PDB file of C-alpha atoms in Angstrom:
ATOM      1  CA  UNK A   1      47.598  35.589  20.933  1.00  0.00           C
ATOM      2  CA  UNK A   2      44.896  33.575  22.672  1.00  0.00           C
ATOM      3  CA  UNK A   3      42.452  31.560  20.566  1.00  0.00           C
ATOM      4  CA  UNK A   4      39.145  30.545  22.122  1.00  0.00           C
ATOM      5  CA  UNK A   5      36.088  28.676  20.912  1.00  0.00           C
ATOM      6  CA  UNK A   6      32.815  29.734  22.484  1.00  0.00           C
ATOM      7  CA  UNK A   7      29.847  27.355  22.370  1.00  0.00           C
ATOM      8  CA  UNK A   8      26.542  29.216  22.532  1.00  0.00           C
ATOM      9  CA  UNK A   9      23.026  27.962  23.231  1.00  0.00           C
ATOM     10  CA  UNK A  10      20.337  30.222  21.807  1.00  0.00           C
ATOM     11  CA  UNK A  11      16.637  30.666  22.420  1.00  0.00           C
ATOM     12  CA  UNK A  12      14.510  29.039  19.736  1.00  0.00           C
ATOM     13  CA  UNK A  13      14.464  31.061  16.527  1.00  0.00           C
ATOM     14  CA  UNK A  14      17.246  33.431  17.603  1.00  0.00           C
ATOM     15  CA  UNK A  15      20.317  31.787  16.052  1.00  0.00           C
ATOM     16  CA  UNK A  16      20.557  33.928  12.894  1.00  0.00           C
ATOM     17  CA  UNK A  17      20.241  37.216  14.778  1.00  0.00           C
ATOM     18  CA  UNK A  18      22.625  36.113  17.503  1.00  0.00           C
ATOM     19  CA  UNK A  19      25.249  34.967  14.992  1.00  0.00           C
ATOM     20  CA  UNK A  20      25.143  38.369  13.316  1.00  0.00           C
ATOM     21  CA  UNK A  21      25.449  40.192  16.657  1.00  0.00           C
ATOM     22  CA  UNK A  22      28.304  37.964  17.814  1.00  0.00           C
ATOM     23  CA  UNK A  23      30.273  38.447  14.594  1.00  0.00           C
ATOM     24  CA  UNK A  24      30.225  42.221  15.235  1.00  0.00           C
ATOM     25  CA  UNK A  25      32.084  41.861  18.558  1.00  0.00           C
ATOM     26  CA  UNK A  26      35.701  42.980  18.378  1.00  0.00           C
ATOM     27  CA  UNK A  27      37.986  39.955  18.712  1.00  0.00           C
ATOM     28  CA  UNK A  28      35.479  37.482  17.272  1.00  0.00           C
ATOM     29  CA  UNK A  29      36.876  36.112  14.011  1.00  0.00           C
ATOM     30  CA  UNK A  30      33.837  34.063  13.031  1.00  0.00           C
ATOM     31  CA  UNK A  31      30.561  32.590  14.270  1.00  0.00           C
ATOM     32  CA  UNK A  32      28.759  29.626  12.768  1.00  0.00           C
ATOM     33  CA  UNK A  33      25.329  28.098  13.300  1.00  0.00           C
ATOM     34  CA  UNK A  34      25.834  24.375  13.926  1.00  0.00           C
ATOM     35  CA  UNK A  35      23.806  21.242  14.578  1.00  0.00           C
ATOM     36  CA  UNK A  36      24.248  19.446  17.890  1.00  0.00           C
ATOM     37  CA  UNK A  37      24.208  20.311  21.574  1.00  0.00           C
ATOM     38  CA  UNK A  38      24.911  24.001  20.925  1.00  0.00           C
ATOM     39  CA  UNK A  39      23.494  26.376  18.329  1.00  0.00           C
ATOM     40  CA  UNK A  40      26.476  28.607  17.515  1.00  0.00           C
ATOM     41  CA  UNK A  41      30.244  28.219  17.734  1.00  0.00           C
ATOM     42  CA  UNK A  42      32.287  31.420  17.745  1.00  0.00           C
ATOM     43  CA  UNK A  43      36.048  31.710  17.329  1.00  0.00           C
ATOM     44  CA  UNK A  44      37.826  34.548  19.094  1.00  0.00           C
ATOM     45  CA  UNK A  45      41.474  35.637  18.806  1.00  0.00           C
ATOM     46  CA  UNK A  46      42.597  38.174  21.369  1.00  0.00           C
ATOM     47  CA  UNK A  47      45.729  39.191  23.270  1.00  0.00           C
ATOM     48  CA  UNK A  48      44.882  37.924  26.770  1.00  0.00           C
ATOM     49  CA  UNK A  49      42.705  35.406  28.605  1.00  0.00           C
ATOM     50  CA  UNK A  50      41.010  38.390  30.267  1.00  0.00           C
ATOM     51  CA  UNK A  51      39.877  39.549  26.823  1.00  0.00           C
ATOM     52  CA  UNK A  52      38.344  36.098  26.230  1.00  0.00           C
ATOM     53  CA  UNK A  53      36.412  36.497  29.477  1.00  0.00           C
ATOM     54  CA  UNK A  54      35.194  39.940  28.381  1.00  0.00           C
ATOM     55  CA  UNK A  55      33.908  38.542  25.082  1.00  0.00           C
ATOM     56  CA  UNK A  56      32.297  35.410  26.499  1.00  0.00           C
ATOM     57  CA  UNK A  57      31.068  36.340  29.960  1.00  0.00           C
ATOM     58  CA  UNK A  58      30.166  39.960  29.309  1.00  0.00           C
ATOM     59  CA  UNK A  59      29.542  40.665  25.636  1.00  0.00           C
ATOM     60  CA  UNK A  60      28.034  37.386  24.371  1.00  0.00           C
ATOM     61  CA  UNK A  61      26.147  36.476  27.547  1.00  0.00           C
ATOM     62  CA  UNK A  62      24.796  40.020  27.598  1.00  0.00           C
ATOM     63  CA  UNK A  63      22.984  39.555  24.286  1.00  0.00           C
ATOM     64  CA  UNK A  64      19.278  38.897  24.754  1.00  0.00           C
ATOM     65  CA  UNK A  65      18.432  35.414  23.479  1.00  0.00           C
ATOM     66  CA  UNK A  66      21.655  33.734  24.648  1.00  0.00           C
ATOM     67  CA  UNK A  67      20.791  30.926  27.075  1.00  0.00           C
ATOM     68  CA  UNK A  68      24.261  29.654  27.953  1.00  0.00           C
ATOM     69  CA  UNK A  69      27.901  29.630  26.868  1.00  0.00           C
ATOM     70  CA  UNK A  70      30.885  27.357  27.327  1.00  0.00           C
ATOM     71  CA  UNK A  71      34.355  28.639  26.468  1.00  0.00           C
ATOM     72  CA  UNK A  72      37.361  26.563  25.452  1.00  0.00           C
ATOM     73  CA  UNK A  73      40.823  28.103  25.137  1.00  0.00           C
ATOM     74  CA  UNK A  74      43.077  26.452  22.550  1.00  0.00           C
ATOM     75  CA  UNK A  75      46.330  25.080  23.931  1.00  0.00           C
ATOM     76  CA  UNK A  76      48.336  25.311  20.694  1.00  0.00           C
TER      77      UNK A  76
END
């Protein structure tokens, strides 16, 4: 299994809605609104790195209100 953490910047006032939408994506285990440089951190667990790309680059970035994402794949 591949574990990835996806940092998400949201448009102002969109974090609650985006978190709910992100948590509905297959492969996303959790999504949390956080304080700091990003607005939401999502954790995904999938079978392949390609599935991480699908979640981050296609599904999450395709949600209206998402400004930017950064994805980190866990090494352990």
